[in-house]
PDB file of C-alpha atoms and ligand atoms in Angstrom:
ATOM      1  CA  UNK Z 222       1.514   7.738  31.040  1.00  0.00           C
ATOM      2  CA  UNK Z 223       2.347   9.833  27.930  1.00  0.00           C
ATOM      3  CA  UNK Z 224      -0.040  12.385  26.888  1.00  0.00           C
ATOM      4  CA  UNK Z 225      -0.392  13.168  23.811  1.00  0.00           C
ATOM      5  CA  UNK Z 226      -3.395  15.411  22.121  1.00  0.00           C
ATOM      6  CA  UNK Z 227      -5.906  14.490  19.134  1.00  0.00           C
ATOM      7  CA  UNK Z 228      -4.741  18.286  17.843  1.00  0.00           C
ATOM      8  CA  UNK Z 229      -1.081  16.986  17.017  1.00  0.00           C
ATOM      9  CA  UNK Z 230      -2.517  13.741  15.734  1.00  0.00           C
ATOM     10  CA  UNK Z 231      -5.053  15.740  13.587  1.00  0.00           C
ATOM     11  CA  UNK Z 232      -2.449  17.918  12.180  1.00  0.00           C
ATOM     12  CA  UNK Z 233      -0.318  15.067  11.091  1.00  0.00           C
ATOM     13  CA  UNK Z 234      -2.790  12.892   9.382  1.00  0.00           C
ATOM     14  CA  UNK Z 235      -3.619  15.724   7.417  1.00  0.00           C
ATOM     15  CA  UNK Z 236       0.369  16.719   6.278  1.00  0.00           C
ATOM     16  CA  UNK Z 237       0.241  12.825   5.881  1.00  0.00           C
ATOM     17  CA  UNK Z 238      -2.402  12.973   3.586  1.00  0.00           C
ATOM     18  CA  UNK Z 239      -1.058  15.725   1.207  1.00  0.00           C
ATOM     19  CA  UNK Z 240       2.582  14.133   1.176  1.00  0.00           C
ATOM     20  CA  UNK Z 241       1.665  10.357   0.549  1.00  0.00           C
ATOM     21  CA  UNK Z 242      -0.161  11.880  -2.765  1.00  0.00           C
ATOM     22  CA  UNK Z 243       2.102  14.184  -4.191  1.00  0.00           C
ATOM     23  CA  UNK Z 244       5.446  12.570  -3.147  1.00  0.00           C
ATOM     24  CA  UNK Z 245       6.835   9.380  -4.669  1.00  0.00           C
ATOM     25  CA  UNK Z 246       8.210   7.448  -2.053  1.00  0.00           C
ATOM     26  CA  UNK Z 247      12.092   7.489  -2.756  1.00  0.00           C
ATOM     27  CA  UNK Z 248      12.319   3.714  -2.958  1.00  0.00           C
ATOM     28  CA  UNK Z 249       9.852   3.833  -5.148  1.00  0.00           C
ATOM     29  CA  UNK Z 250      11.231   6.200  -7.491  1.00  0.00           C
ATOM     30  CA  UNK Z 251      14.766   4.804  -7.537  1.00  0.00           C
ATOM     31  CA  UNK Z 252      13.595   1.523  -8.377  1.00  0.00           C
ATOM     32  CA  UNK Z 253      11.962   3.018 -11.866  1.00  0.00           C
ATOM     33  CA  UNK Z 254      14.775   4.568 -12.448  1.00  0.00           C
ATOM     34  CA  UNK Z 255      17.138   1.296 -11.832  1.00  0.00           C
ATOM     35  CA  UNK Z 256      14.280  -0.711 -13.735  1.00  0.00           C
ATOM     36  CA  UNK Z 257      14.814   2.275 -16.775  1.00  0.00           C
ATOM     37  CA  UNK Z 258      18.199   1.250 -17.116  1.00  0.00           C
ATOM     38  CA  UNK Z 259      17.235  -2.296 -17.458  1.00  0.00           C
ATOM     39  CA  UNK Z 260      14.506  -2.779 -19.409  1.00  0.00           C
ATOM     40  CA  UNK Z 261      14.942  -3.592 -22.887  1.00  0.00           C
ATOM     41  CA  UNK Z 262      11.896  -2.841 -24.059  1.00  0.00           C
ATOM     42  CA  UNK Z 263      11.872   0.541 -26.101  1.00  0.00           C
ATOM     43  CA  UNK Z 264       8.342   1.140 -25.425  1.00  0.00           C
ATOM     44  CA  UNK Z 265       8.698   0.156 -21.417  1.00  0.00           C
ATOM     45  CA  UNK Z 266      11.480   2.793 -21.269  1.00  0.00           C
ATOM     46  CA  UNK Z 267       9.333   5.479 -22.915  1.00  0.00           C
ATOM     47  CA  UNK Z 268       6.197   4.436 -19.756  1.00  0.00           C
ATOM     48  CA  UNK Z 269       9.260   4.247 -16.863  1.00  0.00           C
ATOM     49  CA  UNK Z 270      10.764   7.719 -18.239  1.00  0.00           C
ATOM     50  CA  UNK Z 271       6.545   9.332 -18.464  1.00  0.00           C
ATOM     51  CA  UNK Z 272       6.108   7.827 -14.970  1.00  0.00           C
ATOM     52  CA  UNK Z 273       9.584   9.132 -13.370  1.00  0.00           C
ATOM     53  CA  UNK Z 274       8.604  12.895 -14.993  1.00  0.00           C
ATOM     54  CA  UNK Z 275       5.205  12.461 -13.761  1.00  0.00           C
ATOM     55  CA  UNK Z 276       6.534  11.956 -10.316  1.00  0.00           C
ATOM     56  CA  UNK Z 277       9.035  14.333 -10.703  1.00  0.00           C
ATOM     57  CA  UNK Z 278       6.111  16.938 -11.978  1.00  0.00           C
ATOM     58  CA  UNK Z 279       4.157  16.139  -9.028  1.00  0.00           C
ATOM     59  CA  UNK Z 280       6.634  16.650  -6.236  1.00  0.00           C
ATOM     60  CA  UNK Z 281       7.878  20.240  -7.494  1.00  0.00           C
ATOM     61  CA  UNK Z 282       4.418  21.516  -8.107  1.00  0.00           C
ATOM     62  CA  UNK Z 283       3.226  19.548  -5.376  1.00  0.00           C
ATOM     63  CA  UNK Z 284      -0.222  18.044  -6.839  1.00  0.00           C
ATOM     64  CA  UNK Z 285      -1.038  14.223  -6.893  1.00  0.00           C
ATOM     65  CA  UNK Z 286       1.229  11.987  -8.779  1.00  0.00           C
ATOM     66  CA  UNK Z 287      -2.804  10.177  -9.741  1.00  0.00           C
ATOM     67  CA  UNK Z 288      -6.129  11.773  -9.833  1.00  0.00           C
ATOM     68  CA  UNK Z 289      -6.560   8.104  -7.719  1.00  0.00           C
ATOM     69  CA  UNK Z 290      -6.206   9.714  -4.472  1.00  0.00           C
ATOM     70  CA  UNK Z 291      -7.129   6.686  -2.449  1.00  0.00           C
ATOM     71  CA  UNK Z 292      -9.092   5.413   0.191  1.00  0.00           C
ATOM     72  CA  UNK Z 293      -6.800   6.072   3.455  1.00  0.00           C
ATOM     73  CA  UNK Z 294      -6.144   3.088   4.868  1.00  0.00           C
ATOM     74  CA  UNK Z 295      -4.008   4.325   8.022  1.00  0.00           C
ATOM     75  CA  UNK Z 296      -2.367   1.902  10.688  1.00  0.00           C
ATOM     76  CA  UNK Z 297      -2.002   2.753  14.332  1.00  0.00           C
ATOM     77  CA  UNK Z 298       0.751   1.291  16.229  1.00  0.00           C
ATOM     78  CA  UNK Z 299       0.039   2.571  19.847  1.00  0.00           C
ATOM     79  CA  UNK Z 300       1.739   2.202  23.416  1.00  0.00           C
ATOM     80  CA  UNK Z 301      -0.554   0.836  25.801  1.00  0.00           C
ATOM     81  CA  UNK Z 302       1.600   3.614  27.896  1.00  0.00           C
ATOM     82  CA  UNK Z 303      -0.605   6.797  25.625  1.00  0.00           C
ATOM     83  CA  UNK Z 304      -3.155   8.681  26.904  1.00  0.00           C
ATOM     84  CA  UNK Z 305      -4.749  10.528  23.884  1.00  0.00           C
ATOM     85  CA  UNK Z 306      -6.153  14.279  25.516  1.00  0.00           C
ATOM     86  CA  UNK Z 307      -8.944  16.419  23.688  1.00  0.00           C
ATOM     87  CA  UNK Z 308     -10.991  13.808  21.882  1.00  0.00           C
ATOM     88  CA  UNK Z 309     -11.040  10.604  20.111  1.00  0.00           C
ATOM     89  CA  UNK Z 310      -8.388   8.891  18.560  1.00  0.00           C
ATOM     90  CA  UNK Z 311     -10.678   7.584  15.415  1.00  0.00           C
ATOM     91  CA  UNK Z 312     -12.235  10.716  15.182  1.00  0.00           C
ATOM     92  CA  UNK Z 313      -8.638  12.933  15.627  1.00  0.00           C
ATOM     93  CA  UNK Z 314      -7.650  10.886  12.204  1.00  0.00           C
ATOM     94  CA  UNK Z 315     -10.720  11.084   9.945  1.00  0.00           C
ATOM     95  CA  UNK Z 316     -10.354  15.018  10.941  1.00  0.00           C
ATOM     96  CA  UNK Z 317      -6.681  14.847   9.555  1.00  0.00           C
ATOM     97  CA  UNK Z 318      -7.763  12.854   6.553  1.00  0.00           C
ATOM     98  CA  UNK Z 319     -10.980  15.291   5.872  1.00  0.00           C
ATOM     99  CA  UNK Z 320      -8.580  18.575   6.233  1.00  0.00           C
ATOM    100  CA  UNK Z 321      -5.887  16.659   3.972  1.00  0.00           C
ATOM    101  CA  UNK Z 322      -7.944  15.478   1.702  1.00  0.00           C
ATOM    102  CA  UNK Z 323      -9.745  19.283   0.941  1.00  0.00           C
ATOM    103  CA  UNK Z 324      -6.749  21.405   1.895  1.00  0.00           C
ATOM    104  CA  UNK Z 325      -4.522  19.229  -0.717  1.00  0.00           C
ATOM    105  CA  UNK Z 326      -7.433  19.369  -3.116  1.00  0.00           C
ATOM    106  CA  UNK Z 327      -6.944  15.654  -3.431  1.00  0.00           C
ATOM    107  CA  UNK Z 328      -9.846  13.943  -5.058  1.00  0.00           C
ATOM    108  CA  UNK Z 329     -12.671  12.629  -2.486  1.00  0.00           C
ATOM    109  CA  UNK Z 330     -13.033   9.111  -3.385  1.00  0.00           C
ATOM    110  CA  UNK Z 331     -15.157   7.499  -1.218  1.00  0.00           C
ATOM    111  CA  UNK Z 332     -19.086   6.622  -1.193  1.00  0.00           C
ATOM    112  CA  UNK Z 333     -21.434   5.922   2.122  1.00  0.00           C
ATOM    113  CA  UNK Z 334     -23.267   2.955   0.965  1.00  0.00           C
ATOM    114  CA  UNK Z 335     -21.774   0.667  -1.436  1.00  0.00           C
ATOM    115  CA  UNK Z 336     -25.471   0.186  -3.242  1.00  0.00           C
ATOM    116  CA  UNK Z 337     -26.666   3.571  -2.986  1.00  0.00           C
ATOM    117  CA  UNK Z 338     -23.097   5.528  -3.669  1.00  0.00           C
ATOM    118  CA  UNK Z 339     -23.528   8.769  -2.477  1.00  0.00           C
ATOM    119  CA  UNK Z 340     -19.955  10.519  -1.826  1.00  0.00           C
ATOM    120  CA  UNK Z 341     -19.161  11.359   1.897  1.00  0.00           C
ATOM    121  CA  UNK Z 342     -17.577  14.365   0.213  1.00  0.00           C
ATOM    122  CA  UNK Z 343     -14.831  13.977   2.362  1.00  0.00           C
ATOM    123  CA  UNK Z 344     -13.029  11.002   1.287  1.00  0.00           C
ATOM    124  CA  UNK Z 345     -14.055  10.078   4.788  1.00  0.00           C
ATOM    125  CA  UNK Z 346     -14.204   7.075   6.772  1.00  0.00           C
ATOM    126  CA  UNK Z 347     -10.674   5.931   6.665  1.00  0.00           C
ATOM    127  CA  UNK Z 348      -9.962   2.488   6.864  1.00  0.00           C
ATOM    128  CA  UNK Z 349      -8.188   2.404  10.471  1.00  0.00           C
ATOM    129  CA  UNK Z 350      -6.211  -0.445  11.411  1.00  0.00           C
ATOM    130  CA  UNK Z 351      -5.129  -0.541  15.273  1.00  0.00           C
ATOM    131  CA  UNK Z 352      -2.406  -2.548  17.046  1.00  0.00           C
ATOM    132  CA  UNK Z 353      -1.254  -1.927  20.987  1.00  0.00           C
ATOM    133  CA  UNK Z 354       1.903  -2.465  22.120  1.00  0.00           C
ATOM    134  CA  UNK Z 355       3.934  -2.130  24.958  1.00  0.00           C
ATOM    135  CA  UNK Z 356       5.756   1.282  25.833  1.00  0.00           C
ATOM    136  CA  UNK Z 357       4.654   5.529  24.807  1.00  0.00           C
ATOM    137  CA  UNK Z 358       5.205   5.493  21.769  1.00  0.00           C
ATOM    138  CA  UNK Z 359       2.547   6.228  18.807  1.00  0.00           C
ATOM    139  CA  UNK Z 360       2.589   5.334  14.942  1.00  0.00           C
ATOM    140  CA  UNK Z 361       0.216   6.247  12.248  1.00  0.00           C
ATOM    141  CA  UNK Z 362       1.353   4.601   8.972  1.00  0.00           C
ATOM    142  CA  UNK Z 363      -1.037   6.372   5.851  1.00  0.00           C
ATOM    143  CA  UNK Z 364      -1.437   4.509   2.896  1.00  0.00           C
ATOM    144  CA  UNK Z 365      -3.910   5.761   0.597  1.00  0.00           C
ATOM    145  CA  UNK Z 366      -4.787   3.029  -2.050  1.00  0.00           C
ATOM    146  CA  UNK Z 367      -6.486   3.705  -5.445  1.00  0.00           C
ATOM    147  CA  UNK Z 368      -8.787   1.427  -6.816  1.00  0.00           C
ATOM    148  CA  UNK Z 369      -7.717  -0.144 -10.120  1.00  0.00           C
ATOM    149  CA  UNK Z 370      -5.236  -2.052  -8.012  1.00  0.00           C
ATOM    150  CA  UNK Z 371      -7.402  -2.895  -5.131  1.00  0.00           C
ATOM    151  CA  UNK Z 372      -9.832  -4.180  -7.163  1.00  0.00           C
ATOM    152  CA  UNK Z 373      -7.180  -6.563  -9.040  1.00  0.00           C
ATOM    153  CA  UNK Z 374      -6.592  -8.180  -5.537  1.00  0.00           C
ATOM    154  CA  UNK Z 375      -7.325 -12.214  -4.477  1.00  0.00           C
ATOM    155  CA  UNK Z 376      -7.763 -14.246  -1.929  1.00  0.00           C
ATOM    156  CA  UNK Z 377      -6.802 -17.875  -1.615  1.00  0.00           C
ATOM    157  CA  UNK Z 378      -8.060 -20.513   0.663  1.00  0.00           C
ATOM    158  CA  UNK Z 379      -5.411 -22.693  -0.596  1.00  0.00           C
ATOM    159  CA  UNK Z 380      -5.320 -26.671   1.041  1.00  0.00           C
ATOM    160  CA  UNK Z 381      -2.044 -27.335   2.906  1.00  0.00           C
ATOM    161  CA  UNK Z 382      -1.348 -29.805   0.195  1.00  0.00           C
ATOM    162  CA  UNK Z 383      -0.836 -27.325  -2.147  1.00  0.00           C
ATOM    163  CA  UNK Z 384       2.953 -26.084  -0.539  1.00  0.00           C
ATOM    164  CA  UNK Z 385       4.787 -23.650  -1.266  1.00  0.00           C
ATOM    165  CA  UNK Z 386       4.640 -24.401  -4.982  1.00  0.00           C
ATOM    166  CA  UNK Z 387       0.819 -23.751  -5.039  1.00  0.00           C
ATOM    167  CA  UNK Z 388       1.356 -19.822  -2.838  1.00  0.00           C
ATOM    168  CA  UNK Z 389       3.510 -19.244  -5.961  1.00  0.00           C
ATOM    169  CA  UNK Z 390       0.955 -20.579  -8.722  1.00  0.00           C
ATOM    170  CA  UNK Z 391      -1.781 -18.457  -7.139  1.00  0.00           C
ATOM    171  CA  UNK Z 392       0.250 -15.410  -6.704  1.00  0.00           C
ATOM    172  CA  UNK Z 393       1.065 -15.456 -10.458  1.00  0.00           C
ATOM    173  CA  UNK Z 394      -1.818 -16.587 -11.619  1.00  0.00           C
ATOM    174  CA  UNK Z 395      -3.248 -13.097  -9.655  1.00  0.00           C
ATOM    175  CA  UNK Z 396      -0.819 -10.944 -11.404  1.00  0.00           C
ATOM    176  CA  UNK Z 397      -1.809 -12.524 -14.860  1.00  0.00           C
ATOM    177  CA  UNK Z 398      -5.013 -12.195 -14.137  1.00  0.00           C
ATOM    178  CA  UNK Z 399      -4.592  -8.330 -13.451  1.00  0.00           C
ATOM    179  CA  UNK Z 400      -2.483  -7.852 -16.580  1.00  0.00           C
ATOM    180  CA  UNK Z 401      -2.465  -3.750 -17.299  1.00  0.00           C
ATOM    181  CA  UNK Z 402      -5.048  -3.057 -14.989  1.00  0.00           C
ATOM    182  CA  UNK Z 403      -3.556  -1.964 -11.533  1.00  0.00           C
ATOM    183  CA  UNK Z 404      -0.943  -0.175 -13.451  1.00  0.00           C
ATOM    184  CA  UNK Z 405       2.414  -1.486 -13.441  1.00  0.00           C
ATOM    185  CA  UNK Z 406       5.264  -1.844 -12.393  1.00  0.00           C
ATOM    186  CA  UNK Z 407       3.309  -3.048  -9.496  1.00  0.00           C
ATOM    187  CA  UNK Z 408       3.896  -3.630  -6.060  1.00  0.00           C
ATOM    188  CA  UNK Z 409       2.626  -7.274  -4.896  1.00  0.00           C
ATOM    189  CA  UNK Z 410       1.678  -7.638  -0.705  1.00  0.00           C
ATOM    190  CA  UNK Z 411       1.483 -11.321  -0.187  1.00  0.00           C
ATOM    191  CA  UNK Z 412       0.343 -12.448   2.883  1.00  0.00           C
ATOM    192  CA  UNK Z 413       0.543 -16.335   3.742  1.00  0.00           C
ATOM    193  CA  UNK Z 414      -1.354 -18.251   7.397  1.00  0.00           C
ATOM    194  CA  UNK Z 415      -3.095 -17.010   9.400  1.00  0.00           C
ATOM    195  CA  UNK Z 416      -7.208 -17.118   8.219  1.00  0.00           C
ATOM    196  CA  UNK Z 417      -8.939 -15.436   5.725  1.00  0.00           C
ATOM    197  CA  UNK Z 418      -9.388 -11.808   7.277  1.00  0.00           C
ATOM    198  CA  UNK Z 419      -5.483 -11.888   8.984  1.00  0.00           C
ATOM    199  CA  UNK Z 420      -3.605 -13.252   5.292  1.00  0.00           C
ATOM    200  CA  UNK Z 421      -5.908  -9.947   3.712  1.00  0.00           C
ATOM    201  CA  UNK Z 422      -4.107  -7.342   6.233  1.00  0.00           C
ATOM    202  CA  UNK Z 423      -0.619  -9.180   5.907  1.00  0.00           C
ATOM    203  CA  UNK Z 424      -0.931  -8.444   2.447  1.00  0.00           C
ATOM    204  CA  UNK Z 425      -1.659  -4.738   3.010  1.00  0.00           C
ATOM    205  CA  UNK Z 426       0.555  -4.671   5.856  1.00  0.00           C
ATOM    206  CA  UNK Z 427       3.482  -6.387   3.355  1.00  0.00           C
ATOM    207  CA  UNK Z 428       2.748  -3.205   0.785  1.00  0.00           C
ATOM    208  CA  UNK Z 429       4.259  -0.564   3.417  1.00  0.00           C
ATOM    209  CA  UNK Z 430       7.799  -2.480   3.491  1.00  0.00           C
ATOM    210  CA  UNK Z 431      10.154  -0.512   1.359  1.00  0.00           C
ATOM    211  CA  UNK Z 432      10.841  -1.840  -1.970  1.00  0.00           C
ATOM    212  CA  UNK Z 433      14.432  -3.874  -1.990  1.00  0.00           C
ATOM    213  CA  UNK Z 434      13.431  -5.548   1.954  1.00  0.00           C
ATOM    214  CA  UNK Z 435      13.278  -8.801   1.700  1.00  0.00           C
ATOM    215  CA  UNK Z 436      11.625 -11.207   4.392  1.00  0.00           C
ATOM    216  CA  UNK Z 437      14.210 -12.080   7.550  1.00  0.00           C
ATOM    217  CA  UNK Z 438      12.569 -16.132   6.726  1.00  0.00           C
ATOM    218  CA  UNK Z 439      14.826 -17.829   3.968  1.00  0.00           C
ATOM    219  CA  UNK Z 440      12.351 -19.511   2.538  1.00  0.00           C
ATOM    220  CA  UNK Z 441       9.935 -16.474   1.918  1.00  0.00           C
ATOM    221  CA  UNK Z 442      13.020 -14.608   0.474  1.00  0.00           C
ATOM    222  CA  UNK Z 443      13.991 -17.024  -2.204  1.00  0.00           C
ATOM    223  CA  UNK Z 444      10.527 -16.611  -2.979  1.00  0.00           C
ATOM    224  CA  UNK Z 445       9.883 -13.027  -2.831  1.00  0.00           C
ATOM    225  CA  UNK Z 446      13.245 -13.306  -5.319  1.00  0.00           C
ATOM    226  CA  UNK Z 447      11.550 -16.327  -7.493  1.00  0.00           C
ATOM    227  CA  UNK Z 448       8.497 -14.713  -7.867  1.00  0.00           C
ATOM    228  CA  UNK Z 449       9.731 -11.589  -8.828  1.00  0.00           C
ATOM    229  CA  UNK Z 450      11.957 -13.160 -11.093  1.00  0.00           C
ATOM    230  CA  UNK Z 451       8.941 -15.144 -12.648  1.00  0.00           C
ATOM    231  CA  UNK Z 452       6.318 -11.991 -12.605  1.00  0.00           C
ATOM    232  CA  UNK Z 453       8.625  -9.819 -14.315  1.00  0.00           C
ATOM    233  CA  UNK Z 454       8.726 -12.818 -17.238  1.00  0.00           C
ATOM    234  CA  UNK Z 455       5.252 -12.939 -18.258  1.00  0.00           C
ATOM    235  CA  UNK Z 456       5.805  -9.742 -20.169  1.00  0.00           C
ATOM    236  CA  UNK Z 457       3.337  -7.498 -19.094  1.00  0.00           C
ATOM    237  CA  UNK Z 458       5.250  -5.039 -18.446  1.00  0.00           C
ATOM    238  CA  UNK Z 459       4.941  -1.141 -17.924  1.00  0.00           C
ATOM    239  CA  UNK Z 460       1.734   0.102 -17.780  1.00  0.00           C
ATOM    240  CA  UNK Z 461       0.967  -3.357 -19.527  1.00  0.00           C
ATOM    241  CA  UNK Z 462       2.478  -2.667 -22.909  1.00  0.00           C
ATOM    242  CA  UNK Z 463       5.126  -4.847 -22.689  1.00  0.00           C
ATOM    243  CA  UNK Z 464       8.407  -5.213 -20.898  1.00  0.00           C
ATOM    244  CA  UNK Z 465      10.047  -7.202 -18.032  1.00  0.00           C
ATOM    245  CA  UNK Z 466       9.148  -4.258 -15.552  1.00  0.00           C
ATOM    246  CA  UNK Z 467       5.862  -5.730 -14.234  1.00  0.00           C
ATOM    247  CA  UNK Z 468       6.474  -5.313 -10.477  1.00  0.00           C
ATOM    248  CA  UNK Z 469       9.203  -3.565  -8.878  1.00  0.00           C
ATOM    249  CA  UNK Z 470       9.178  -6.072  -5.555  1.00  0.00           C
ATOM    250  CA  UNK Z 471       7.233  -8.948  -3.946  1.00  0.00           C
ATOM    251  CA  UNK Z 472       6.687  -8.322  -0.187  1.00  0.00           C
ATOM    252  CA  UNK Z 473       5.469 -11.571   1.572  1.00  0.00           C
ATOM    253  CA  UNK Z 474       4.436 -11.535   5.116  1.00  0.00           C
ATOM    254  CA  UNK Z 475       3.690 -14.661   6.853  1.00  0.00           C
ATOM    255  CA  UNK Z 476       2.202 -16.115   9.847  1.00  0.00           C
ATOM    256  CA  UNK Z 477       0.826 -19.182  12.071  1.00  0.00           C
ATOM    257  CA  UNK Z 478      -2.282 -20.768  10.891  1.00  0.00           C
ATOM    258  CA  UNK Z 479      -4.809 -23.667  11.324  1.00  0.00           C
ATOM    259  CA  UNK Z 480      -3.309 -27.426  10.159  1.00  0.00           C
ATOM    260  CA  UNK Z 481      -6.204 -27.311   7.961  1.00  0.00           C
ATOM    261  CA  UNK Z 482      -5.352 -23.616   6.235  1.00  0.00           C
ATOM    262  CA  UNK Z 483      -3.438 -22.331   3.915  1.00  0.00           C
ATOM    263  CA  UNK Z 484      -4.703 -18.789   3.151  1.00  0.00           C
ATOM    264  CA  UNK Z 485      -2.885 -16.858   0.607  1.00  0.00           C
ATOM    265  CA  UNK Z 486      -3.622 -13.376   0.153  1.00  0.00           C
ATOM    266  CA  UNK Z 487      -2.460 -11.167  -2.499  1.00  0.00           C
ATOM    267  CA  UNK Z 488      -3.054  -7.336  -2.368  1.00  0.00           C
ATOM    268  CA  UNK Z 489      -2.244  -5.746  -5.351  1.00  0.00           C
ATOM    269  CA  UNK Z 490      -0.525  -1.934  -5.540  1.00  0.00           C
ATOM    270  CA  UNK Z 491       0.621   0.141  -8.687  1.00  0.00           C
ATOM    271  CA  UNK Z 492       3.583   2.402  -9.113  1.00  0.00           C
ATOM    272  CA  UNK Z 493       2.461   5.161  -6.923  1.00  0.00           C
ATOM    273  CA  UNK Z 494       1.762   2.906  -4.012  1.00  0.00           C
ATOM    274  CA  UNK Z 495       1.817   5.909  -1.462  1.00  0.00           C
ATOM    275  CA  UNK Z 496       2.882   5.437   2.603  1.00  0.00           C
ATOM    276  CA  UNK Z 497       3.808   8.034   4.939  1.00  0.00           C
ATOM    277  CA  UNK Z 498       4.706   7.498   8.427  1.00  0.00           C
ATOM    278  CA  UNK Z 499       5.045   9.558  11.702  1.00  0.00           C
ATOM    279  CA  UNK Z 500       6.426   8.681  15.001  1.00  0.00           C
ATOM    280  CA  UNK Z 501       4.855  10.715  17.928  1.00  0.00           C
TER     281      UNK Z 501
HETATM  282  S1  SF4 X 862      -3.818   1.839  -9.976  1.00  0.00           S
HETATM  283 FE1  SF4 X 862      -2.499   3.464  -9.084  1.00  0.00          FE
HETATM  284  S2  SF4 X 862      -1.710   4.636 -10.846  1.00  0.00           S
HETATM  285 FE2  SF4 X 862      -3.457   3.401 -11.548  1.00  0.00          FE
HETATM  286  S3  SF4 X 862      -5.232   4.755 -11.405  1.00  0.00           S
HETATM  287 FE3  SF4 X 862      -5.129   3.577  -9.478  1.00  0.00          FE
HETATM  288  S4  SF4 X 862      -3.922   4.829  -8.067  1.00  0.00           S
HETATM  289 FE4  SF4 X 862      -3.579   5.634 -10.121  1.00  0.00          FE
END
C-alpha cells in the first residue's frame, strides 16, 4: 500500500490551480498560431494575433489569460493500491483549489445555491470526478471551465436511427447554435453511448485530450476530421467575427450503450480551455 498525504495533494491542487489559469496549454497555443497562418480572414488574424499576445501577456506576468477563472472541475484517477494519510481526499482538493484560487487572486466564481446565489467566496466546491484503478499510482487532472462555454453546451437523446449522420447534424447544429458566444476558436468534447449522465462526462472527459489527438476508432476519426472540417465552414470564426478558425479540434469519446440509445453529448470549451495534470 502506497501512502501518500492530503498535504502533497493539497499543495498541488493549489499550483494546479494558478498554472491552468495563467498558462496556455502549449497545444493550445501552437494551434492559434498554425490557425494565424491560415486564416484568410484579415479580421480573424487581427482576434488569433490579440488572443496569442493575451496568452503570451498572461504567462510572463503570470495573471489569468480570462477574468473566467472557472469552476474546477478536477478528475481523480486513483490506485486502489493508495492509502491517502492526514485527512480526506475531497476535502485535501477543495483546500488546494481554495488556497489556489485566493493565493493566485483568481476570480471566485462559484455560488452555494443556484436560486439564492450567494458566493462561497472560495470558488469552492469543485466539481470532483473519481475513477479507481488498479496499481499506486494517483492522478488529479484540473480543468477549470468558464461559463460562456459551459452554458453553450447540449445534450442529445438521439434514436439509434439517426446514425452517425444524425451525431454529426446535432454536433453542428450545437456549434451554430453557440455562434460567438463560448468564444472561439473553440474546443468541442463530444461524447457518444453510454446514457445521458456518462455521454455528459465523455464530453468533458474528451476536452482534456490534447488538441491534434485524434480517436484510436476509424470511424470517430474521420469524423472528428469531418466535423472539424465542416465547423470551421460555417464562418463563425474568431471570437465570432468571421473566419474559418471556429474550433481548433473535435475530441469525440465514445462508449457502449443501450440498443435503444443514442446519447450524444456535446460540451463546449473556448480558446483558453485550461488542464493541468500531476502524477503522484
Ligand atoms: S468562454 Fe472562455 S474565454 Fe470566454 S469568457 Fe468564458 S472562460 Fe473566458
Amino acid at each position: 500500500m502506497r501512502e501518500i498525504s492530503t498535504q502533497k495533494i493539497t499543495d498541488e491542487v493549489k499550483k494546479m490551480c494558478i498554472s491552468a489559469n495563467c498558462n496556455l496549454n502549449p497545444d493550445i497555443y501552437s494551434a492559434l498560431n498554425t490557425a494565424l497562418e491560415t486564416e484568410p480572414s484579415p479580421v480573424g488574424c487581427e482576434m488569433l494575433r490579440q488572443l496569442i499576445q493575451n496568452a503570451d501577456i498572461a504567462r510572463t506576468e503570470n495573471i489569468p489569460i480570462c477574468q473566467d477563472t472557472g469552476l474546477a472541475v478536477v478528475f481523480v484517477t486513483i490506485g486502489q493500491e493508495v492509502h491517502i494519510s492526514g485527512g480526506f481526499l475531497e476535502e485535501a482538493i477543495n483546500e488546494g483549489v481554495r488556497l489556489g484560487y485566493k493565493e493566485g487572486y483568481l476570480r471566485k466564481s462559484v455560488v452555494k445555491d443556484p436560486f439564492i446565489r450567494v458566493n462561497t467566496g472560495d470558488n469552492t466546491p469543485a466539481v470532483i470526478h473519481y475513477s479507481i484503478v488498479p496499481g499506486d499510482s494517483l492522478k488529479i487532472e484540473i480543468a477549470p471551465k468558464g461559463a460562456g462555454s459551459e452554458n453553450m453546451s447540449k445534450i442529445f437523446m438521439l434514436k439509434p436511427a439517426d446514425g452517425i449522420e444524425g451525431a454529426k447534424k446535432a454536433v453542428i447544429g450545437a456549434v451554430e447554435a453557440a455562434g460567438p458566444n463560448p468564444c472561439p476558436p473553440m474546443i468541442i468534447g463530444v461524447g457518444c453511448g453510454g446514457n445521458f449522465e456518462k455521454s455528459a462526462m465523455l464530453a468533458k472527459k474528451a476536452l482534456l485530450r490534447p488538441v491534434g489527438s485524434h480517436s484510436h476508432i476509424p470511424h470517430i476519426r474521420d469524423m472528428e476530421e469531418e466535423l472539424l472540417e465542416k465547423i470551421n465552414r460555417t464562418g463563425i470564426g474568431p471570437q465570432g467575427l468571421g473566419g474559418k478558425t471556429t474550433a481548433l479540434a473535435v475530441n469525440i469519446e465514445t462508449c457502449a450503450t443501450h440498443i435503444a440509445c443514442m446519447p450524444v453529448a456535446v460540451n463546449i470549451s473556448c480558446h483558453v480551455t485550461r488542464h493541468a495534470v500531476y502524477e503522484f
